[in-house]
Amino acid sequence: MVRQQDVKNPGRLKALERFEILYTADFNPNTLNLVSYRKDVKKEYLGTYLVSLCKYFYERESQEKSPSNENVSHALNPVTAKKSAAIIHRCKHCFTIYDEALGEVENNVAAGTPFINLPQTYQCQLCEAGKEDFQPLDQNSLKQVGS
Ligand SMILES: [Zn+2]
């Protein structure tokens, strides 16, 4: 929420209205605990601060939930997303690894995207070999439980 602060010298500073941005503690709409986010905000910066507060809010939200679900859903095809033991695939030419747990953020592949759900156009990051040149690695030795 935004509330207008009292202006100390209303006559002189009328043009310099200042605003205070507050949010409810823990972003819980049921609490009356207001936390001040920014004070003495000039009107022209109000939007900027509100945007950054929104980002802050969504960052908090995404940290509380499991980080992947929303981003992955568009890439997942539930029919083909069969659970497989091997979550790491390796390029047979240059041994570049695709780790499902990490995805490839730089290629818009969200973390948690199974190899099988990668587009057919997927290429090795290093040598540009096709998807078919990747081979599953046996992960039993260094099995990770998703943390
Ligand atoms: Zn390669």
Coordinates of N, CA and C and ligand atoms in Angstrom, one line a residue:
M1 N 0.8 -1.2 0.0 CA 0.0 0.0 0.0 C 0.9 1.2 0.0
V2 N 0.3 2.3 -0.4 CA 1.0 3.6 -0.5 C 0.3 4.6 0.4
R3 N 1.0 5.3 1.2 CA 0.3 6.4 1.9 C 1.1 7.6 1.8
Q4 N 0.4 8.7 1.7 CA 1.0 10.0 1.6 C 1.5 10.4 3.0
Q5 N 2.8 10.8 3.0 CA 3.3 11.3 4.2 C 2.9 12.7 4.5
D6 N 2.9 13.0 5.8 CA 2.7 14.4 6.1 C 3.8 15.3 5.6
V7 N 3.5 16.3 5.1 CA 4.5 17.2 4.6 C 4.8 18.3 5.7
K8 N 6.0 18.4 6.0 CA 6.4 19.3 7.1 C 6.0 20.7 6.8
N9 N 6.4 21.2 5.7 CA 6.1 22.6 5.3 C 5.2 22.6 4.1
P10 N 3.9 22.4 4.4 CA 3.0 22.3 3.3 C 2.9 23.4 2.3
G11 N 3.1 24.6 2.8 CA 3.1 25.8 1.9 C 4.1 25.7 0.9
R12 N 5.4 25.4 1.4 CA 6.5 25.5 0.5 C 6.7 24.3 -0.3
L13 N 6.4 23.1 0.2 CA 6.8 21.9 -0.4 C 5.6 21.2 -1.1
K14 N 4.7 22.0 -1.4 CA 3.5 21.4 -2.0 C 3.8 20.6 -3.3
A15 N 4.7 21.1 -4.0 CA 5.1 20.4 -5.2 C 5.9 19.1 -5.0
L16 N 6.5 19.0 -3.8 CA 7.4 17.9 -3.5 C 6.6 16.9 -2.5
E17 N 5.6 16.4 -3.0 CA 4.8 15.4 -2.2 C 5.7 14.2 -2.1
R18 N 5.7 13.7 -0.8 CA 6.5 12.5 -0.6 C 5.5 11.4 -0.2
F19 N 5.9 10.2 -0.5 CA 5.0 9.0 -0.2 C 5.8 8.0 0.5
E20 N 5.1 7.2 1.3 CA 5.7 6.1 2.0 C 5.1 4.8 1.5
I21 N 5.9 3.9 1.1 CA 5.4 2.6 0.6 C 5.5 1.6 1.8
L22 N 4.4 1.0 2.0 CA 4.3 0.0 3.1 C 3.8 -1.3 2.6
Y23 N 4.2 -2.4 3.2 CA 3.5 -3.6 2.9 C 3.2 -4.4 4.2
T24 N 2.3 -5.3 4.2 CA 2.0 -6.0 5.4 C 3.1 -7.0 5.7
A25 N 3.4 -7.2 7.0 CA 4.5 -8.1 7.4 C 4.3 -9.4 6.8
D26 N 5.4 -10.0 6.2 CA 5.4 -11.3 5.5 C 4.4 -11.4 4.4
F27 N 4.0 -10.2 3.9 CA 3.0 -10.2 2.8 C 1.8 -10.9 3.1
N28 N 1.5 -11.0 4.4 CA 0.3 -11.8 4.8 C -0.9 -10.8 4.9
P29 N -1.9 -11.0 4.1 CA -3.0 -10.0 4.0 C -3.8 -10.0 5.3
N30 N -3.6 -11.0 6.1 CA -4.4 -11.1 7.4 C -3.8 -10.4 8.5
T31 N -2.6 -9.9 8.4 CA -1.9 -9.2 9.5 C -2.1 -7.7 9.3
L32 N -2.1 -7.1 10.4 CA -2.1 -5.6 10.4 C -0.8 -5.0 10.6
N33 N 0.2 -5.8 10.7 CA 1.6 -5.3 10.9 C 2.1 -4.7 9.5
L34 N 2.2 -3.4 9.5 CA 2.7 -2.8 8.3 C 4.2 -2.6 8.5
V35 N 4.9 -2.9 7.4 CA 6.3 -2.7 7.4 C 6.6 -1.6 6.3
S36 N 7.4 -0.7 6.7 CA 7.8 0.4 5.8 C 8.8 -0.1 4.8
Y37 N 8.5 0.1 3.5 CA 9.5 -0.4 2.5 C 10.4 0.8 2.1
R38 N 9.8 1.9 1.7 CA 10.5 3.1 1.4 C 9.8 4.3 1.9
K39 N 10.6 5.2 2.5 CA 10.0 6.5 2.9 C 10.5 7.6 2.0
D40 N 9.8 8.7 2.2 CA 10.2 9.9 1.4 C 10.4 9.7 -0.1
V41 N 9.5 9.0 -0.6 CA 9.5 8.7 -2.0 C 8.9 9.8 -2.8
K42 N 9.6 10.3 -3.7 CA 9.1 11.4 -4.6 C 8.0 10.7 -5.5
K43 N 7.1 11.6 -5.9 CA 6.0 11.0 -6.7 C 6.5 10.4 -7.9
E44 N 7.5 11.0 -8.6 CA 7.9 10.4 -9.9 C 8.7 9.1 -9.7
Y45 N 9.1 8.8 -8.5 CA 9.8 7.5 -8.3 C 8.9 6.4 -7.7
L46 N 7.7 6.8 -7.5 CA 6.7 5.9 -6.8 C 6.6 4.6 -7.6
G47 N 6.4 4.7 -8.9 CA 6.2 3.6 -9.7 C 7.4 2.7 -9.7
T48 N 8.6 3.3 -9.7 CA 9.8 2.5 -9.7 C 9.9 1.6 -8.5
Y49 N 9.6 2.3 -7.3 CA 9.7 1.5 -6.1 C 8.6 0.5 -6.0
L50 N 7.5 0.8 -6.5 CA 6.4 -0.2 -6.5 C 6.8 -1.5 -7.3
V51 N 7.4 -1.2 -8.4 CA 7.8 -2.3 -9.3 C 8.9 -3.2 -8.5
S52 N 9.8 -2.5 -7.9 CA 10.9 -3.3 -7.2 C 10.3 -4.0 -6.0
L53 N 9.3 -3.4 -5.4 CA 8.6 -4.1 -4.3 C 7.9 -5.4 -4.8
C54 N 7.3 -5.2 -5.9 CA 6.6 -6.4 -6.5 C 7.6 -7.5 -6.8
K55 N 8.7 -7.1 -7.4 CA 9.8 -8.1 -7.7 C 10.2 -8.8 -6.4
Y56 N 10.4 -8.0 -5.4 CA 10.8 -8.5 -4.1 C 9.8 -9.5 -3.6
F57 N 8.5 -9.1 -3.8 CA 7.4 -10.0 -3.3 C 7.5 -11.3 -4.1
Y58 N 7.6 -11.3 -5.4 CA 7.6 -12.5 -6.2 C 8.8 -13.4 -5.9
E59 N 10.0 -12.7 -5.6 CA 11.2 -13.5 -5.3 C 10.9 -14.2 -4.0
R60 N 10.3 -13.5 -3.0 CA 10.0 -14.2 -1.8 C 9.1 -15.4 -2.0
E61 N 8.1 -15.2 -2.8 CA 7.1 -16.2 -3.1 C 7.8 -17.4 -3.7
S62 N 8.6 -17.2 -4.7 CA 9.3 -18.3 -5.5 C 10.3 -19.0 -4.6
Q63 N 10.8 -18.3 -3.6 CA 11.7 -19.0 -2.7 C 11.0 -19.9 -1.8
E64 N 9.8 -19.5 -1.4 CA 9.0 -20.3 -0.5 C 8.5 -21.6 -1.2
K65 N 8.0 -21.4 -2.4 CA 7.5 -22.6 -3.1 C 8.7 -23.3 -3.7
S66 N 8.5 -24.5 -4.2 CA 9.6 -25.2 -4.9 C 9.9 -24.4 -6.2
P67 N 11.1 -24.2 -6.4 CA 11.5 -23.2 -7.4 C 11.1 -23.5 -8.9
S68 N 10.9 -24.8 -9.2 CA 10.8 -25.1 -10.6 C 9.4 -25.1 -11.2
N69 N 8.4 -25.5 -10.5 CA 7.2 -26.0 -11.1 C 6.6 -25.0 -12.1
E70 N 6.5 -23.7 -11.9 CA 5.9 -22.9 -12.8 C 6.6 -22.8 -14.1
N71 N 7.9 -22.7 -14.1 CA 8.6 -22.5 -15.3 C 8.6 -23.7 -16.2
V72 N 8.6 -24.8 -15.5 CA 8.8 -26.1 -16.2 C 7.5 -26.5 -17.0
S73 N 6.4 -26.1 -16.4 CA 5.1 -26.7 -16.9 C 4.9 -26.6 -18.4
H74 N 5.3 -25.5 -19.0 CA 5.1 -25.3 -20.4 C 5.9 -26.2 -21.2
A75 N 7.1 -26.6 -20.7 CA 8.0 -27.5 -21.5 C 7.7 -29.0 -21.3
L76 N 6.9 -29.3 -20.2 CA 6.7 -30.7 -19.9 C 5.5 -31.2 -20.7
N77 N 5.8 -32.3 -21.2 CA 4.7 -33.1 -21.8 C 4.4 -34.3 -20.9
P78 N 3.3 -34.2 -20.2 CA 3.1 -35.3 -19.2 C 3.0 -36.7 -19.7
V79 N 2.7 -36.8 -21.0 CA 2.6 -38.1 -21.5 C 4.0 -38.8 -21.7
T80 N 4.9 -37.9 -22.2 CA 6.2 -38.5 -22.4 C 7.2 -38.4 -21.2
A81 N 6.7 -37.7 -20.2 CA 7.6 -37.4 -19.0 C 7.6 -38.6 -18.1
K82 N 8.1 -39.7 -18.6 CA 8.2 -40.9 -17.8 C 9.4 -40.8 -16.9
K83 N 9.3 -41.2 -15.7 CA 10.4 -41.2 -14.8 C 11.5 -42.2 -15.2
S84 N 12.7 -41.7 -15.3 CA 13.7 -42.6 -15.7 C 14.9 -42.4 -14.7
A85 N 15.6 -43.5 -14.5 CA 16.7 -43.4 -13.5 C 17.8 -42.5 -13.9
A86 N 18.1 -42.4 -15.2 CA 19.2 -41.6 -15.6 C 18.7 -40.1 -15.8
I87 N 19.2 -39.3 -15.0 CA 18.8 -37.9 -15.1 C 19.9 -37.0 -15.8
I88 N 21.0 -37.7 -16.1 CA 22.1 -37.0 -16.8 C 22.4 -37.6 -18.1
H89 N 22.5 -36.8 -19.2 CA 22.8 -37.3 -20.5 C 24.1 -36.7 -20.9
R90 N 24.9 -37.4 -21.7 CA 26.2 -36.9 -22.0 C 26.4 -37.0 -23.5
C91 N 26.9 -35.9 -24.1 CA 27.2 -35.9 -25.5 C 28.3 -36.9 -25.8
K92 N 28.1 -37.8 -26.8 CA 29.1 -38.8 -27.0 C 30.4 -38.3 -27.7
H93 N 30.3 -37.0 -28.2 CA 31.4 -36.5 -28.9 C 32.3 -35.7 -28.0
C94 N 31.8 -34.9 -27.2 CA 32.6 -34.0 -26.4 C 32.4 -34.1 -24.9
F95 N 31.5 -35.1 -24.5 CA 31.2 -35.4 -23.1 C 30.6 -34.2 -22.4
T96 N 30.0 -33.3 -23.1 CA 29.2 -32.3 -22.4 C 28.0 -32.9 -21.8
I97 N 27.7 -32.5 -20.6 CA 26.6 -33.1 -19.8 C 25.3 -32.3 -19.8
Y98 N 24.2 -32.9 -20.0 CA 23.0 -32.3 -19.8 C 22.4 -32.9 -18.5
D99 N 22.2 -32.0 -17.5 CA 21.7 -32.5 -16.2 C 20.3 -32.0 -16.0
E100 N 19.4 -32.9 -16.0 CA 18.0 -32.5 -15.9 C 17.7 -31.7 -14.7
A101 N 18.4 -31.9 -13.6 CA 18.1 -31.1 -12.4 C 18.5 -29.7 -12.6
L102 N 19.4 -29.4 -13.5 CA 19.9 -28.0 -13.7 C 19.2 -27.4 -14.9
G103 N 18.9 -28.2 -15.9 CA 18.4 -27.7 -17.2 C 19.5 -26.8 -17.8
E104 N 19.1 -26.0 -18.7 CA 20.1 -25.1 -19.3 C 19.4 -23.7 -19.4
V105 N 19.6 -23.0 -18.3 CA 18.9 -21.7 -18.2 C 19.2 -20.8 -19.4
E106 N 20.4 -20.8 -19.8 CA 20.9 -19.9 -20.9 C 20.2 -20.3 -22.2
N107 N 19.6 -21.5 -22.3 CA 18.9 -21.9 -23.5 C 17.4 -22.0 -23.3
N108 N 16.9 -21.3 -22.3 CA 15.5 -21.4 -21.9 C 15.0 -22.8 -21.6
V109 N 15.9 -23.6 -21.1 CA 15.5 -24.9 -20.6 C 15.4 -24.8 -19.1
A110 N 14.2 -24.9 -18.6 CA 14.1 -24.7 -17.1 C 14.7 -25.9 -16.4
A111 N 15.2 -25.6 -15.2 CA 15.7 -26.6 -14.3 C 14.6 -27.7 -14.1
G112 N 15.0 -28.9 -14.1 CA 14.0 -30.0 -13.9 C 13.4 -30.5 -15.2
T113 N 13.8 -30.0 -16.3 CA 13.2 -30.5 -17.6 C 13.9 -31.8 -18.0
P114 N 13.1 -32.9 -18.1 CA 13.7 -34.2 -18.4 C 14.3 -34.1 -19.8
F115 N 15.3 -34.9 -20.0 CA 16.0 -34.9 -21.3 C 15.0 -35.2 -22.4
I116 N 14.1 -36.1 -22.1 CA 13.2 -36.6 -23.2 C 12.2 -35.5 -23.6
N117 N 12.1 -34.5 -22.8 CA 11.2 -33.4 -23.2 C 11.9 -32.2 -23.9
L118 N 13.2 -32.4 -24.1 CA 13.9 -31.3 -24.8 C 13.4 -31.3 -26.3
P119 N 13.4 -30.2 -26.9 CA 12.9 -30.1 -28.3 C 13.9 -31.0 -29.2
Q120 N 13.3 -31.5 -30.3 CA 14.2 -32.2 -31.2 C 15.3 -31.4 -31.8
T121 N 15.1 -30.1 -31.7 CA 16.2 -29.2 -32.2 C 17.3 -29.0 -31.2
Y122 N 17.2 -29.7 -30.1 CA 18.2 -29.5 -29.0 C 19.6 -29.9 -29.6
Q123 N 20.6 -29.0 -29.3 CA 21.9 -29.3 -29.7 C 22.9 -29.3 -28.5
C124 N 23.9 -30.0 -28.6 CA 25.0 -29.9 -27.6 C 25.5 -28.5 -27.6
Q125 N 25.6 -28.0 -26.4 CA 26.1 -26.6 -26.2 C 27.5 -26.4 -26.8
L126 N 28.3 -27.4 -26.7 CA 29.7 -27.2 -27.1 C 29.9 -27.6 -28.6
C127 N 29.5 -28.7 -29.0 CA 29.8 -29.2 -30.3 C 28.6 -29.2 -31.3
E128 N 27.5 -28.8 -30.8 CA 26.2 -28.7 -31.6 C 25.8 -30.1 -32.2
A129 N 26.2 -31.1 -31.5 CA 25.7 -32.5 -31.9 C 24.2 -32.5 -31.6
G130 N 23.5 -33.3 -32.3 CA 22.0 -33.4 -32.1 C 21.7 -34.1 -30.8
K131 N 20.4 -34.1 -30.5 CA 19.9 -34.7 -29.3 C 20.2 -36.2 -29.3
E132 N 20.1 -36.8 -30.5 CA 20.3 -38.3 -30.6 C 21.7 -38.7 -30.2
D133 N 22.6 -37.7 -30.2 CA 24.0 -38.1 -29.9 C 24.3 -38.0 -28.4
F134 N 23.2 -37.8 -27.6 CA 23.4 -37.8 -26.1 C 23.0 -39.2 -25.6
Q135 N 23.8 -39.6 -24.7 CA 23.5 -40.9 -24.1 C 23.3 -40.8 -22.6
P136 N 22.4 -41.6 -22.1 CA 22.1 -41.5 -20.6 C 23.3 -42.1 -19.8
L137 N 23.6 -41.4 -18.8 CA 24.6 -41.9 -17.9 C 24.0 -42.7 -16.7
D138 N 24.6 -43.7 -16.3 CA 24.1 -44.4 -15.2 C 24.4 -43.6 -13.9
Q139 N 23.4 -43.3 -13.2 CA 23.5 -42.4 -12.1 C 23.5 -43.1 -10.8
N140 N 23.4 -44.4 -10.8 CA 23.2 -45.1 -9.5 C 24.4 -44.8 -8.5
S141 N 25.5 -44.6 -9.1 CA 26.7 -44.5 -8.2 C 26.6 -43.1 -7.4
L142 N 26.2 -42.1 -8.1 CA 26.2 -40.8 -7.4 C 24.7 -40.2 -7.4
K143 N 23.9 -41.1 -6.9 CA 22.5 -40.7 -6.9 C 22.2 -39.5 -6.0
Q144 N 21.4 -38.6 -6.5 CA 21.1 -37.4 -5.7 C 19.6 -37.4 -5.5
V145 N 19.3 -37.2 -4.3 CA 17.8 -36.9 -4.0 C 17.6 -35.4 -4.0
G146 N 16.7 -35.1 -4.9 CA 16.5 -33.6 -5.1 C 16.3 -32.9 -3.8
S147 N 17.1 -31.9 -3.6 CA 17.0 -31.2 -2.3 C 16.2 -29.9 -2.5
Ligands
ZN1 ZN 29.0 -32.3 -27.7

